[in-house]
Tab-separated table of C-alpha atoms and ligand atoms in Angstrom:
chain	number	residue	atom	x	y	z
A	662	UNK	CA	0.065	0.042	0.276
A	663	UNK	CA	1.018	3.812	-0.325
A	664	UNK	CA	3.787	4.717	1.413
A	665	UNK	CA	3.578	2.151	4.120
A	666	UNK	CA	6.782	1.523	4.544
A	667	UNK	CA	7.280	5.448	4.767
A	668	UNK	CA	4.568	5.610	7.395
A	669	UNK	CA	5.953	2.958	10.109
A	670	UNK	CA	9.192	4.082	9.824
A	671	UNK	CA	8.598	7.996	10.714
A	672	UNK	CA	6.085	7.218	13.656
A	673	UNK	CA	7.724	4.176	14.802
A	674	UNK	CA	8.850	6.133	18.452
A	675	UNK	CA	5.359	7.738	18.560
A	676	UNK	CA	4.152	4.176	17.938
A	677	UNK	CA	6.269	2.558	20.942
A	678	UNK	CA	5.362	5.345	23.402
A	679	UNK	CA	2.218	4.664	22.953
A	680	UNK	CA	1.850	1.410	23.328
A	681	UNK	CA	3.695	1.492	26.364
A	682	UNK	CA	1.944	3.784	28.032
A	683	UNK	CA	-0.900	1.040	27.530
A	684	UNK	CA	0.891	-1.398	29.658
A	685	UNK	CA	1.659	1.027	32.516
A	686	UNK	CA	-1.933	0.081	33.609
A	687	UNK	CA	-2.570	-2.926	35.076
A	688	UNK	CA	-5.853	-3.730	33.448
A	689	UNK	CA	-5.867	-7.214	35.643
A	690	UNK	CA	-9.460	-8.534	35.053
A	691	UNK	CA	-8.672	-11.774	37.579
A	692	UNK	CA	-8.070	-9.391	40.654
A	693	UNK	CA	-11.107	-6.927	41.727
A	694	UNK	CA	-8.521	-4.583	43.319
A	695	UNK	CA	-7.424	-3.309	39.963
A	696	UNK	CA	-11.036	-2.157	38.516
A	697	UNK	CA	-9.978	1.049	39.106
A	698	UNK	CA	-7.652	0.632	36.022
A	699	UNK	CA	-9.371	-1.487	33.788
A	700	UNK	CA	-11.753	1.105	33.562
A	701	UNK	CA	-8.802	3.607	32.617
A	702	UNK	CA	-7.801	1.124	29.925
A	703	UNK	CA	-10.751	0.598	28.811
A	704	UNK	CA	-11.176	4.398	27.688
A	705	UNK	CA	-7.343	5.046	26.679
A	706	UNK	CA	-7.929	2.353	24.137
A	707	UNK	CA	-11.814	4.664	23.878
A	708	UNK	CA	-9.308	7.513	22.726
A	709	UNK	CA	-7.302	5.588	20.745
A	710	UNK	CA	-9.431	5.103	18.823
A	711	UNK	CA	-10.708	8.425	18.172
A	712	UNK	CA	-7.398	9.435	17.428
A	713	UNK	CA	-6.983	6.278	15.070
A	714	UNK	CA	-10.399	7.786	12.996
A	715	UNK	CA	-13.387	5.535	14.371
A	716	UNK	CA	-16.170	8.042	13.874
A	717	UNK	CA	-18.171	6.774	16.610
A	718	UNK	CA	-17.368	4.546	20.138
A	719	UNK	CA	-18.323	4.274	22.783
A	720	UNK	CA	-17.916	2.074	26.294
A	721	UNK	CA	-20.786	-0.750	26.789
A	722	UNK	CA	-20.758	-1.758	29.671
A	723	UNK	CA	-21.678	-5.038	31.473
A	724	UNK	CA	-21.933	-6.502	34.605
A	725	UNK	CA	-17.651	-7.185	34.259
A	726	UNK	CA	-15.418	-4.851	33.039
A	727	UNK	CA	-16.713	-2.726	29.743
A	728	UNK	CA	-16.303	-3.864	25.943
A	729	UNK	CA	-15.053	-0.375	23.769
A	730	UNK	CA	-16.687	-1.090	20.430
A	731	UNK	CA	-15.655	1.898	17.629
A	732	UNK	CA	-16.600	2.151	13.998
A	733	UNK	CA	-16.205	3.229	10.695
A	734	UNK	CA	-18.944	2.403	8.019
A	735	UNK	CA	-17.668	4.078	4.717
A	736	UNK	CA	-20.326	2.456	2.470
A	737	UNK	CA	-23.220	0.140	3.239
A	738	UNK	CA	-22.021	-2.042	-0.007
A	739	UNK	CA	-18.608	-2.765	1.344
A	740	UNK	CA	-17.480	-5.821	3.673
A	741	UNK	CA	-17.022	-5.381	7.085
A	742	UNK	CA	-14.590	-6.422	8.379
A	743	UNK	CA	-14.997	-6.732	12.690
A	744	UNK	CA	-11.696	-6.514	14.928
A	745	UNK	CA	-11.684	-8.628	18.200
A	746	UNK	CA	-8.956	-8.378	20.833
A	747	UNK	CA	-8.349	-7.915	24.652
A	748	UNK	CA	-7.043	-5.322	27.062
A	749	UNK	CA	-7.374	-6.809	29.857
A	750	UNK	CA	-3.536	-8.704	30.879
A	751	UNK	CA	-2.908	-12.143	33.365
A	752	UNK	CA	-1.545	-10.708	37.059
A	753	UNK	CA	2.069	-10.466	36.521
A	754	UNK	CA	2.569	-13.222	39.355
A	755	UNK	CA	5.025	-14.696	40.201
A	756	UNK	CA	6.151	-11.053	40.476
A	757	UNK	CA	10.064	-12.148	41.921
A	758	UNK	CA	10.810	-13.735	38.943
A	759	UNK	CA	10.505	-10.613	36.553
A	760	UNK	CA	13.492	-8.739	35.899
A	761	UNK	CA	12.185	-5.242	35.593
A	762	UNK	CA	8.619	-4.756	37.368
A	763	UNK	CA	5.524	-5.764	34.819
A	764	UNK	CA	4.188	-2.449	34.960
A	765	UNK	CA	7.457	-0.169	33.649
A	766	UNK	CA	7.753	-1.584	30.455
A	767	UNK	CA	11.765	-1.375	28.994
A	768	UNK	CA	13.096	-2.433	25.636
A	769	UNK	CA	15.136	-4.967	25.995
A	770	UNK	CA	17.311	-7.095	23.049
A	771	UNK	CA	17.439	-11.224	23.422
A	772	UNK	CA	18.296	-14.195	21.108
A	773	UNK	CA	14.796	-14.285	19.228
A	774	UNK	CA	14.237	-10.566	18.945
A	775	UNK	CA	17.680	-8.639	18.262
A	776	UNK	CA	16.205	-5.355	16.691
A	777	UNK	CA	14.593	-5.214	20.526
A	778	UNK	CA	11.357	-6.232	22.821
A	779	UNK	CA	9.069	-4.865	24.808
A	780	UNK	CA	9.371	-6.405	28.585
A	781	UNK	CA	5.974	-5.703	30.252
A	782	UNK	CA	3.006	-7.479	31.221
A	783	UNK	CA	0.187	-8.114	28.246
A	784	UNK	CA	2.769	-6.771	25.384
A	785	UNK	CA	1.814	-9.953	23.676
A	786	UNK	CA	-0.956	-11.145	25.343
A	787	UNK	CA	-3.199	-9.204	24.329
A	788	UNK	CA	-2.224	-5.226	24.704
A	789	UNK	CA	0.545	-5.073	21.621
A	790	UNK	CA	-0.967	-7.203	19.314
A	791	UNK	CA	-4.640	-5.810	19.289
A	792	UNK	CA	-2.528	-1.756	19.806
A	793	UNK	CA	-1.094	-3.179	16.088
A	794	UNK	CA	-4.923	-2.756	14.890
A	795	UNK	CA	-5.583	0.429	15.710
A	796	UNK	CA	-2.160	2.027	14.383
A	797	UNK	CA	-2.869	-0.069	11.390
A	798	UNK	CA	-6.120	2.182	11.086
A	799	UNK	CA	-4.151	4.554	11.956
A	800	UNK	CA	-2.660	4.366	8.265
A	801	UNK	CA	-5.146	3.444	6.201
A	802	UNK	CA	-7.326	6.742	7.410
A	803	UNK	CA	-4.640	9.111	7.928
A	804	UNK	CA	-3.496	8.232	4.207
A	805	UNK	CA	-7.320	7.430	2.557
A	806	UNK	CA	-7.143	4.307	2.012
A	807	UNK	CA	-9.343	2.195	4.619
A	808	UNK	CA	-10.962	0.536	1.884
A	809	UNK	CA	-13.964	-1.228	3.603
A	810	UNK	CA	-15.722	-0.683	7.001
A	811	UNK	CA	-13.845	-1.599	10.375
A	812	UNK	CA	-16.013	-2.062	13.583
A	813	UNK	CA	-13.928	-2.679	16.749
A	814	UNK	CA	-14.751	-5.100	19.911
A	815	UNK	CA	-12.321	-4.531	22.625
A	816	UNK	CA	-13.112	-6.333	25.438
A	817	UNK	CA	-12.095	-6.402	29.573
A	818	UNK	CA	-12.455	-9.907	30.378
A	819	UNK	CA	-10.682	-12.543	28.433
A	820	UNK	CA	-8.544	-13.511	30.705
A	821	UNK	CA	-11.384	-15.150	33.361
A	822	UNK	CA	-13.820	-17.076	30.110
A	823	UNK	CA	-15.017	-13.700	28.054
A	824	UNK	CA	-18.777	-14.051	30.472
A	825	UNK	CA	-20.264	-10.547	29.476
A	826	UNK	CA	-19.070	-10.889	25.763
A	827	UNK	CA	-21.571	-14.033	25.297
A	828	UNK	CA	-24.964	-12.073	26.232
A	829	UNK	CA	-23.396	-8.845	24.311
A	830	UNK	CA	-22.582	-10.002	21.814
A	831	UNK	CA	-25.999	-12.759	21.230
A	832	UNK	CA	-27.683	-8.877	21.866
A	833	UNK	CA	-26.040	-7.208	19.366
A	834	UNK	CA	-25.826	-9.187	16.254
A	835	UNK	CA	-26.897	-5.723	14.063
A	836	UNK	CA	-24.723	-4.100	15.645
A	837	UNK	CA	-21.605	-6.537	15.017
A	838	UNK	CA	-23.039	-7.941	11.836
A	839	UNK	CA	-19.567	-8.305	9.415
A	840	UNK	CA	-18.084	-10.406	6.802
A	841	UNK	CA	-15.675	-11.455	8.814
A	842	UNK	CA	-13.471	-11.317	12.510
A	843	UNK	CA	-10.332	-10.364	12.115
A	844	UNK	CA	-8.190	-11.059	15.733
A	845	UNK	CA	-4.202	-10.768	16.985
A	846	UNK	CA	-4.184	-12.896	19.720
A	847	UNK	CA	-2.343	-15.896	18.813
A	848	UNK	CA	1.762	-16.451	17.252
A	849	UNK	CA	3.229	-17.425	14.287
A	850	UNK	CA	6.798	-19.831	14.093
A	851	UNK	CA	8.775	-17.302	13.315
A	852	UNK	CA	9.817	-13.906	12.131
A	853	UNK	CA	11.625	-15.259	9.497
A	854	UNK	CA	9.133	-18.445	9.451
A	855	UNK	CA	5.268	-16.902	8.762
A	856	UNK	CA	1.666	-18.851	9.332
A	857	UNK	CA	-1.803	-18.038	10.508
A	858	UNK	CA	-3.430	-20.230	12.986
A	859	UNK	CA	-6.153	-22.495	11.419
A	860	UNK	CA	-7.459	-24.333	14.818
A	861	UNK	CA	-8.178	-23.177	18.525
A	862	UNK	CA	-8.607	-25.551	21.146
A	863	UNK	CA	-11.710	-25.913	23.855
A	864	UNK	CA	-11.334	-25.803	27.326
A	865	UNK	CA	-13.125	-27.393	30.164
A	866	UNK	CA	-12.138	-25.729	33.667
A	867	UNK	CA	-12.835	-27.912	36.722
A	868	UNK	CA	-12.240	-27.222	40.650
A	869	UNK	CA	-11.962	-30.396	42.837
A	870	UNK	CA	-12.130	-30.727	46.681
A	871	UNK	CA	-11.410	-34.039	48.309
A	872	UNK	CA	-12.289	-33.790	52.033
A	873	UNK	CA	-11.654	-36.755	54.780
A	874	UNK	CA	-11.658	-36.495	58.431
A	875	UNK	CA	-13.936	-33.398	60.174
A	876	UNK	CA	-10.371	-31.150	61.027
A	877	UNK	CA	-6.691	-31.714	60.895
A	878	UNK	CA	-5.167	-35.095	62.475
A	879	UNK	CA	-2.196	-35.421	63.890
A	880	UNK	CA	0.362	-37.604	61.332
A	881	UNK	CA	1.168	-40.332	64.076
A	882	UNK	CA	-2.012	-40.526	66.076
A	883	UNK	CA	-4.388	-41.079	62.737
A	884	UNK	CA	-1.588	-41.772	60.009
A	885	UNK	CA	-2.170	-44.880	58.351
A	886	UNK	CA	-5.719	-45.842	60.346
A	887	UNK	CA	-7.241	-42.524	57.919
A	888	UNK	CA	-7.927	-41.602	54.310
A	889	UNK	CA	-5.588	-38.931	53.199
A	890	UNK	CA	-7.481	-36.613	51.509
A	891	UNK	CA	-4.150	-35.537	50.001
A	892	UNK	CA	-3.068	-38.799	49.414
A	893	UNK	CA	-6.712	-40.186	47.816
A	894	UNK	CA	-6.817	-37.170	45.752
A	895	UNK	CA	-3.434	-37.301	44.279
A	896	UNK	CA	-3.918	-41.126	43.625
A	897	UNK	CA	-7.055	-40.666	41.702
A	898	UNK	CA	-5.308	-37.131	39.395
A	899	UNK	CA	-2.288	-40.019	38.229
A	900	UNK	CA	-5.233	-42.355	37.720
A	901	UNK	CA	-6.542	-40.327	35.280
A	902	UNK	CA	-3.654	-40.730	32.453
A	903	UNK	CA	-2.733	-44.703	31.854
A	904	UNK	CA	0.859	-45.631	30.709
A	905	UNK	CA	0.337	-44.561	27.128
A	906	UNK	CA	-0.922	-41.368	28.592
A	907	UNK	CA	-4.059	-41.584	27.217
A	908	UNK	CA	-6.488	-40.180	29.238
A	909	UNK	CA	-8.965	-42.834	31.200
A	910	UNK	CA	-11.950	-40.875	31.783
A	911	UNK	CA	-14.939	-42.626	30.099
A	912	UNK	CA	-16.175	-41.352	26.426
A	913	UNK	CA	-13.804	-38.239	26.908
A	914	UNK	CA	-12.163	-38.887	23.144
A	915	UNK	CA	-15.785	-40.353	21.675
A	916	UNK	CA	-16.399	-36.596	19.497
A	917	UNK	CA	-12.417	-36.498	19.167
A	918	UNK	CA	-12.129	-35.942	15.285
A	919	UNK	CA	-8.728	-38.097	14.151
A	920	UNK	CA	-7.179	-36.546	11.151
A	921	UNK	CA	-6.210	-38.535	7.678
A	922	UNK	CA	-2.691	-39.533	7.071
A	923	UNK	CA	-2.181	-36.910	4.291
A	924	UNK	CA	-3.260	-33.859	7.291
A	925	UNK	CA	-0.824	-35.263	9.974
A	926	UNK	CA	1.461	-35.334	6.972
A	927	UNK	CA	0.961	-31.698	6.427
A	928	UNK	CA	1.403	-31.075	9.586
A	929	UNK	CA	4.721	-32.279	10.509
A	930	UNK	CA	5.616	-30.482	7.490
A	931	UNK	CA	6.065	-27.296	9.717
A	932	UNK	CA	9.515	-26.775	11.192
A	933	UNK	CA	9.907	-28.099	14.053
A	934	UNK	CA	13.327	-28.801	15.760
A	935	UNK	CA	12.726	-31.055	18.728
A	936	UNK	CA	16.528	-30.300	20.300
A	937	UNK	CA	15.906	-26.709	20.125
A	938	UNK	CA	12.348	-27.378	21.757
A	939	UNK	CA	14.477	-29.247	24.924
A	940	UNK	CA	16.821	-26.767	25.348
A	941	UNK	CA	14.487	-23.329	25.577
A	942	UNK	CA	12.980	-25.546	28.406
A	943	UNK	CA	15.636	-26.680	29.375
A	944	UNK	CA	14.187	-30.841	29.598
A	945	UNK	CA	16.010	-33.915	28.905
A	946	UNK	CA	12.880	-35.428	26.852
A	947	UNK	CA	9.228	-34.504	25.741
A	948	UNK	CA	6.329	-36.142	27.181
A	949	UNK	CA	3.206	-36.934	25.988
A	950	UNK	CA	0.638	-39.234	24.723
A	951	UNK	CA	1.629	-42.639	22.839
A	952	UNK	CA	1.592	-42.159	18.926
A	953	UNK	CA	1.314	-38.481	17.915
A	954	UNK	CA	4.405	-36.595	17.698
A	955	UNK	CA	4.787	-32.639	20.280
A	956	UNK	CA	3.433	-30.930	17.294
A	957	UNK	CA	0.515	-32.838	17.499
A	958	UNK	CA	0.243	-33.087	21.168
A	959	UNK	CA	-0.198	-29.748	21.960
A	960	UNK	CA	-2.286	-29.217	19.035
A	961	UNK	CA	-4.969	-31.543	17.357
A	962	UNK	CA	-4.808	-33.722	20.685
A	963	UNK	CA	-7.359	-33.287	23.565
A	964	UNK	CA	-4.997	-33.108	27.065
A	965	UNK	CA	-5.700	-32.867	30.740
A	966	UNK	CA	-3.975	-31.279	33.276
A	967	UNK	CA	-3.325	-30.297	36.874
A	968	UNK	CA	-2.998	-26.484	37.365
A	969	UNK	CA	-3.082	-25.718	40.579
A	970	UNK	CA	-3.109	-28.281	43.978
A	971	UNK	CA	-2.810	-27.780	47.412
A	972	UNK	CA	-3.707	-28.596	51.455
A	973	UNK	CA	-2.442	-29.579	54.326
A	974	UNK	CA	0.659	-27.992	56.088
A	975	UNK	CA	3.297	-25.732	52.846
A	976	UNK	CA	4.733	-23.400	55.463
A	977	UNK	CA	9.019	-22.990	56.571
A	978	UNK	CA	10.020	-26.409	58.276
A	979	UNK	CA	8.026	-29.614	59.668
A	980	UNK	CA	4.279	-30.381	60.533
A	981	UNK	CA	3.282	-33.483	61.354
A	982	UNK	CA	-0.511	-32.829	60.089
A	983	UNK	CA	-4.006	-35.027	58.026
A	984	UNK	CA	-5.394	-32.343	56.279
A	985	UNK	CA	-8.674	-32.794	56.222
A	986	UNK	CA	-8.670	-31.260	52.570
A	987	UNK	CA	-6.950	-31.365	49.654
A	988	UNK	CA	-7.504	-29.294	46.026
A	989	UNK	CA	-7.177	-28.696	42.640
A	990	UNK	CA	-7.969	-26.663	39.766
A	991	UNK	CA	-7.405	-29.152	36.593
A	992	UNK	CA	-7.934	-28.100	32.896
A	993	UNK	CA	-8.458	-29.737	30.473
A	994	UNK	CA	-7.872	-28.511	26.211
A	995	UNK	CA	-10.333	-30.087	24.179
A	996	UNK	CA	-10.286	-30.392	20.169
A	997	UNK	CA	-13.736	-29.277	17.502
A	998	UNK	CA	-16.148	-31.172	17.773
A	999	UNK	CA	-15.997	-32.217	21.175
A	1000	UNK	CA	-19.106	-30.097	23.262
A	1001	UNK	CA	-17.379	-28.710	26.844
A	1002	UNK	CA	-19.953	-28.615	28.738
A	1003	UNK	CA	-20.440	-32.076	28.784
A	1004	UNK	CA	-16.299	-32.974	28.702
A	1005	UNK	CA	-17.096	-30.869	32.276
A	1006	UNK	CA	-19.369	-33.950	32.959
A	1007	UNK	CA	-18.243	-36.467	31.683
A	1008	UNK	CA	-15.393	-35.557	33.996
A	1009	UNK	CA	-17.798	-35.155	37.562
A	1010	UNK	CA	-18.807	-38.170	36.866
A	1011	UNK	CA	-15.602	-40.580	36.818
A	1012	UNK	CA	-13.961	-38.220	39.479
A	1013	UNK	CA	-16.810	-38.915	41.942
A	1014	UNK	CA	-16.766	-42.401	41.293
A	1015	UNK	CA	-12.849	-43.338	41.562
A	1016	UNK	CA	-13.547	-41.978	44.680
A	1017	UNK	CA	-12.911	-44.942	47.557
A	1018	UNK	CA	-14.827	-45.024	50.723
A	1019	UNK	CA	-13.360	-42.880	53.275
A	1020	UNK	CA	-13.613	-39.475	51.216
A	1021	UNK	CA	-15.738	-37.331	49.898
A	1022	UNK	CA	-15.141	-35.460	46.146
A	1023	UNK	CA	-16.440	-31.997	45.355
A	1024	UNK	CA	-16.026	-31.257	41.235
A	1025	UNK	CA	-17.011	-27.378	40.490
A	1026	UNK	CA	-16.723	-26.727	37.177
A	1027	UNK	CA	-14.873	-23.124	36.306
A	1028	UNK	CA	-15.305	-21.582	32.969
A	1029	UNK	CA	-15.060	-23.193	29.138
A	1030	UNK	CA	-14.806	-22.926	25.674
A	1031	UNK	CA	-15.744	-24.710	22.656
A	1032	UNK	CA	-12.578	-25.288	19.765
A	1033	UNK	CA	-12.453	-23.662	16.503
A	1034	UNK	CA	-11.176	-24.421	13.009
A	1035	UNK	CA	-10.988	-22.414	10.359
A	1036	UNK	CA	-10.904	-23.268	6.207
A	1037	UNK	CA	-7.856	-22.023	4.079
A	1038	UNK	CA	-10.032	-21.762	1.095
A	1039	UNK	CA	-12.411	-18.584	2.215
A	1040	UNK	CA	-12.021	-15.642	1.009
A	1041	UNK	CA	-10.089	-14.178	5.039
A	1042	UNK	CA	-7.708	-16.725	4.913
A	1043	UNK	CA	-6.758	-16.735	1.580
A	1044	UNK	CA	-6.618	-12.798	2.399
A	1045	UNK	CA	-5.178	-13.055	5.199
A	1046	UNK	CA	-1.793	-15.675	2.794
A	1047	UNK	CA	-1.375	-12.546	0.489
A	1048	UNK	CA	-1.577	-10.077	3.315
A	1049	UNK	CA	2.062	-12.098	4.932
A	1050	UNK	CA	3.354	-12.018	1.559
A	1051	UNK	CA	3.146	-8.873	0.997
A	1052	UNK	CA	4.849	-8.017	4.336
A	1053	UNK	CA	6.924	-10.781	4.615
A	1054	UNK	CA	7.853	-12.254	1.020
A	1055	UNK	CA	7.312	-15.917	1.470
A	1056	UNK	CA	3.923	-17.693	2.072
A	1057	UNK	CA	2.079	-18.073	5.353
A	1058	UNK	CA	2.088	-21.995	6.461
A	1059	UNK	CA	-1.287	-22.736	7.983
A	1060	UNK	CA	-1.254	-24.475	11.518
A	1061	UNK	CA	-2.974	-25.171	14.713
A	1062	UNK	CA	-2.794	-23.503	17.455
A	1063	UNK	CA	-2.538	-25.656	21.649
A	1064	UNK	CA	-4.040	-22.305	23.141
A	1065	UNK	CA	-7.532	-21.185	23.214
A	1066	UNK	CA	-10.097	-18.258	22.541
A	1067	UNK	CA	-12.921	-19.455	23.858
A	1068	UNK	CA	-15.146	-16.730	22.620
A	1069	UNK	CA	-14.651	-17.365	18.547
A	1070	UNK	CA	-16.749	-20.232	17.709
A	1071	UNK	CA	-19.652	-18.301	20.077
A	1072	UNK	CA	-19.046	-15.677	16.934
A	1073	UNK	CA	-19.658	-18.003	14.277
A	1074	UNK	CA	-22.700	-19.395	16.060
A	1075	UNK	CA	-24.165	-15.870	16.557
A	1076	UNK	CA	-23.046	-14.420	13.719
A	1077	UNK	CA	-22.086	-16.474	11.696
A	1078	UNK	CA	-19.192	-15.132	10.124
A	1079	UNK	CA	-15.411	-16.918	10.112
A	1080	UNK	CA	-12.444	-15.385	12.223
A	1081	UNK	CA	-8.941	-14.828	10.891
A	1082	UNK	CA	-6.260	-15.474	13.331
A	1083	UNK	CA	-3.986	-13.254	12.294
A	1084	UNK	CA	-1.249	-13.550	14.782
A	1085	UNK	CA	2.717	-11.869	15.473
A	1086	UNK	CA	3.965	-13.202	18.949
A	1087	UNK	CA	6.253	-15.413	19.636
A	1088	UNK	CA	5.814	-18.932	21.682
A	1089	UNK	CA	9.271	-18.172	23.796
A	1090	UNK	CA	7.342	-14.334	24.609
A	1091	UNK	CA	5.585	-15.765	28.155
A	1092	UNK	CA	2.948	-14.998	27.550
A	1093	UNK	CA	1.012	-15.593	30.947
A	1094	UNK	CA	5.082	-16.347	32.847
A	1095	UNK	CA	7.424	-13.873	34.064
A	1096	UNK	CA	9.033	-11.342	31.624
A	1097	UNK	CA	6.075	-11.604	29.278
A	1098	UNK	CA	7.242	-9.496	25.728
A	1099	UNK	CA	6.766	-9.154	22.172
A	1100	UNK	CA	9.175	-7.893	19.866
A	1101	UNK	CA	9.857	-4.820	18.216
A	1102	UNK	CA	10.127	-6.093	14.243
A	1103	UNK	CA	6.597	-8.338	15.742
A	1104	UNK	CA	5.298	-5.130	16.848
A	1105	UNK	CA	6.152	-3.496	13.630
A	1106	UNK	CA	5.316	-6.267	11.193
A	1107	UNK	CA	2.466	-6.504	12.648
A	1108	UNK	CA	1.008	-3.055	12.083
A	1109	UNK	CA	2.290	-3.549	8.247
A	1110	UNK	CA	0.759	-6.179	6.877
A	1111	UNK	CA	-2.844	-5.527	8.851
A	1112	UNK	CA	-3.343	-3.525	5.893
A	1113	UNK	CA	-3.528	-5.882	3.487
A	1114	UNK	CA	-5.533	-8.112	4.591
A	1115	UNK	CA	-7.832	-4.633	4.374
A	1116	UNK	CA	-6.554	-4.333	0.832
A	1117	UNK	CA	-6.972	-7.997	-0.168
A	1118	UNK	CA	-10.230	-8.811	1.426
A	1119	UNK	CA	-12.308	-6.266	0.023
A	1120	UNK	CA	-11.132	-6.863	-3.155
A	1121	UNK	CA	-11.466	-10.574	-3.123
A	1122	UNK	CA	-15.053	-10.012	-2.290
A	1123	UNK	CA	-16.137	-7.978	-5.165
B	1463	BES	N1	-4.546	-15.008	23.329
B	1463	BES	C1	-4.417	-16.371	24.217
B	1463	BES	C2	-5.067	-17.609	23.229
B	1463	BES	C3	-3.298	-17.940	22.592
B	1463	BES	C4	-2.181	-17.541	22.939
B	1463	BES	C5	-3.751	-18.369	22.043
B	1463	BES	C6	-1.548	-18.594	21.680
B	1463	BES	C7	-2.664	-19.648	20.261
B	1463	BES	C8	-1.441	-19.240	21.065
B	1463	BES	C9	-5.690	-15.632	25.453
B	1463	BES	O1	-5.379	-14.966	26.077
B	1463	BES	C10	-5.636	-16.812	26.077
B	1463	BES	O2	-4.864	-17.599	27.502
B	1463	BES	N2	-6.918	-17.791	26.869
B	1463	BES	C11	-6.897	-18.731	27.593
B	1463	BES	C12	-8.436	-18.796	27.474
B	1463	BES	C13	-9.208	-17.876	29.102
B	1463	BES	C14	-9.791	-19.275	28.620
B	1463	BES	C15	-8.222	-17.947	29.706
B	1463	BES	C16	-5.946	-20.062	27.055
B	1463	BES	O3	-5.412	-20.264	26.281
B	1463	BES	O4	-5.455	-20.341	28.556
B	1464	MN	MN1	-5.035	-13.477	24.232
B	1465	MN	MN1	-4.145	-15.049	27.838
């Protein structure tokens, strides 16, 4: 597009500074103590959309954090792109593992990012990636090159399950009407191996509680004679996988889509270096379901993982005690066709069934969502592919991701449109971890690639 490169070069410092200001506000959706900051962030996003050229921007209140909606409708006969992103971030804990404070952004070079990366919570997930769209919009409106209509829907509760976005989408079909949904909230293979995410996993998240005796007991006086809830919970959790690392919950795999040989060999073409993978994580071997490669295990196969486990005495020194209760938080990543509510029920029934006498078990479902796959022969995918070709000089590889954005399947169900996932982060960017960062090169490359999508999508829609 005309003047795209020079616009980015001329405005690079400002683009970085604006993002840094946004990253300074701790919009942590999981912690109600940060409510004021999430509202401040929503206001900042609203202002940025107005400045970028939206004709209409509003803050839509919800029972939780507000949704920022903006639009620029230039001609009802032209296609409409709906951009979705989120301004909320994960909590920064464990805070002591950060090399610099999570809400005081700094730019430092890394091995993967020789041009520098912005270190801050939300840099990649998703403030940095969301803001690329705001800056791409600014470029298109300032240079009179916006080729179609655009709507923005930026929410503040993605990291806590988008509970209030679902009813908003259901109640606003007309307002959100679009021809394609565009999201940058995923990753790509490497800076020299562009890829487009074609799948996301679903999720079922549960919490379990195992109760033994009605109070904590002396582990000498009672040890051996009553069920220890922590021992029992550990045993129950261990039994959820067999020796092949298959999940043992009856019915769990019933709806799992088995990929054809061709599809699997197509997948295997994506560059992957096992030695580098192990080295980056400092592990001597990978681990997982028998019969599947690492890339398959973390994308087309469902999983069950304990995310946290606690109970009893965990303070300094030793205390001899049998706890009354033990707890765990468990996530199951699902693949397309697995129904998350059904899986939650299968888990609950199974977990209650395997509890031995002497303990009581309680299973509390948290949030969940469906997986998603997008076809590669759609206009949207083709437009994205061309946009990457223009910006990277290479055809992007379609790749299914292991992560989840549960609201995407609801978009398709309610708004009847496909989602295109143009992510510019790297797996090594440490999202949700200490020292999250986003490459300066990736940020600018995203801003460069996005207008191409608008251009090609509009042209292909004719
Ligand atoms: N942006 C991520 C999801 C993601 C990251 C997908 C990288 C693919 C590649 C999103 O913010 C996220 O963290 N989702 C959660 C689920 C949500 C319900 C809390 C997840 O995947 O754990
Ligand atoms: Mn995200
Ligand atoms: Mn996230």
